[in-house]
XYZ file of C-alpha atoms in Angstrom:
121
model
C 83.690 100.691 106.427
C 84.321 103.408 103.834
C 81.641 104.834 101.596
C 82.012 107.031 98.531
C 78.886 108.740 97.236
C 78.502 110.884 94.124
C 75.752 113.351 93.421
C 74.916 116.162 91.034
C 74.394 114.363 87.760
C 71.494 115.103 85.494
C 70.352 116.352 82.129
C 71.722 119.590 80.740
C 71.731 121.388 77.412
C 74.938 121.695 75.415
C 76.889 124.691 76.608
C 75.478 124.417 80.092
C 77.127 123.652 83.392
C 76.889 121.033 86.070
C 78.712 120.433 89.337
C 79.331 116.945 90.633
C 80.092 116.206 94.265
C 81.752 113.196 95.825
C 81.887 112.641 99.566
C 83.906 109.955 101.302
C 82.963 108.824 104.784
C 83.716 106.095 107.276
C 86.892 104.877 108.909
C 89.216 107.246 107.088
C 92.658 108.115 108.308
C 93.559 110.225 105.310
C 92.721 110.657 101.650
C 95.731 110.663 99.368
C 93.880 111.425 96.162
C 90.424 111.712 94.665
C 89.390 111.697 91.061
C 86.617 111.498 88.539
C 86.321 108.909 85.796
C 83.656 108.452 83.173
C 82.416 105.693 80.946
C 80.165 106.086 77.945
C 78.376 103.152 76.304
C 80.764 101.167 74.154
C 83.805 103.019 75.447
C 86.479 102.297 78.000
C 86.535 104.054 81.328
C 88.715 107.138 81.206
C 90.187 109.535 83.698
C 88.510 112.924 83.649
C 90.289 114.736 86.457
C 92.177 113.937 89.627
C 93.578 115.822 92.581
C 96.151 114.628 95.077
C 96.362 115.364 98.760
C 99.041 117.891 97.950
C 96.771 119.713 95.527
C 98.272 118.590 92.235
C 95.700 118.180 89.481
C 95.499 116.200 86.284
C 92.936 116.547 83.496
C 92.063 114.661 80.377
C 92.920 116.672 77.285
C 89.287 116.617 76.215
C 88.145 118.558 79.288
C 91.012 120.973 79.876
C 89.770 124.515 80.080
C 86.185 123.390 80.660
C 86.267 121.262 83.811
C 87.755 122.106 87.190
C 88.379 119.706 90.041
C 88.514 121.023 93.583
C 88.456 119.663 97.086
C 87.277 120.377 100.597
C 89.554 118.311 102.789
C 87.616 119.087 105.960
C 84.549 117.446 104.418
C 86.406 114.665 102.570
C 84.710 115.937 99.461
C 85.797 116.546 95.895
C 83.906 118.524 93.275
C 83.936 118.569 89.512
C 82.727 121.806 87.988
C 81.795 121.118 84.382
C 81.293 124.093 82.083
C 80.668 124.371 78.357
C 79.306 120.855 78.320
C 79.196 118.957 75.057
C 77.148 115.930 74.005
C 80.421 113.990 73.969
C 80.594 114.469 77.744
C 77.571 112.221 78.196
C 78.596 109.301 80.395
C 78.316 107.768 83.809
C 80.739 109.605 86.047
C 82.433 107.692 88.851
C 84.292 109.042 91.835
C 87.445 107.324 93.029
C 89.056 107.918 96.403
C 92.471 106.644 97.403
C 92.163 106.267 101.141
C 94.295 105.189 104.072
C 91.840 103.337 106.285
C 92.069 103.393 110.056
C 91.607 99.657 110.478
C 94.856 98.726 108.771
C 96.577 101.998 107.848
C 96.846 100.643 104.338
C 95.852 102.371 101.134
C 92.824 101.270 99.132
C 90.860 102.623 96.203
C 87.144 103.105 96.744
C 84.596 103.765 94.034
C 81.248 105.439 94.105
C 78.141 104.068 92.461
C 78.265 106.509 89.567
C 76.071 109.393 88.514
C 74.633 109.855 85.042
C 75.445 113.015 83.103
C 73.514 113.550 79.892
C 74.185 116.503 77.609
C 71.633 117.162 74.900
C 72.231 119.008 71.632
C-alpha cells in the first residue's frame, strides 16, 4: 500500500559528493518524518540524518557539516546531499518514512530496500 524507494547510491572517490533520493508513494495521508540510516558490515544500523514534517533536522555527529537532508513535500521525497565523502561513509543507506496511511489514519514506519554507497580512498 505504501512504497519507499531509494536511489542515487554508487561508487565515489574520497572527497567527492553524492546525492541520495527517497520517494514515498501509495496510500499516504501525510508524512510526519523521513530519515536516512546506514549500516556498514559488522556495525549496527545508525541514524545519519532525519527531518520532521515541521522541518526540524537531526544529524549524526560524524556527518555534521558534510551532509544535508532536505525535503520536497509535494513529491513526498527526501534527499541526502553528501559532500566531502570519506571511506568511513561506506555503507548501505536506508530511507525511513514515518507515514500516516489513509486506510487506518495510523502512523507506521516504512523502510526502503537500501542503496549501496562506496567511497574509495
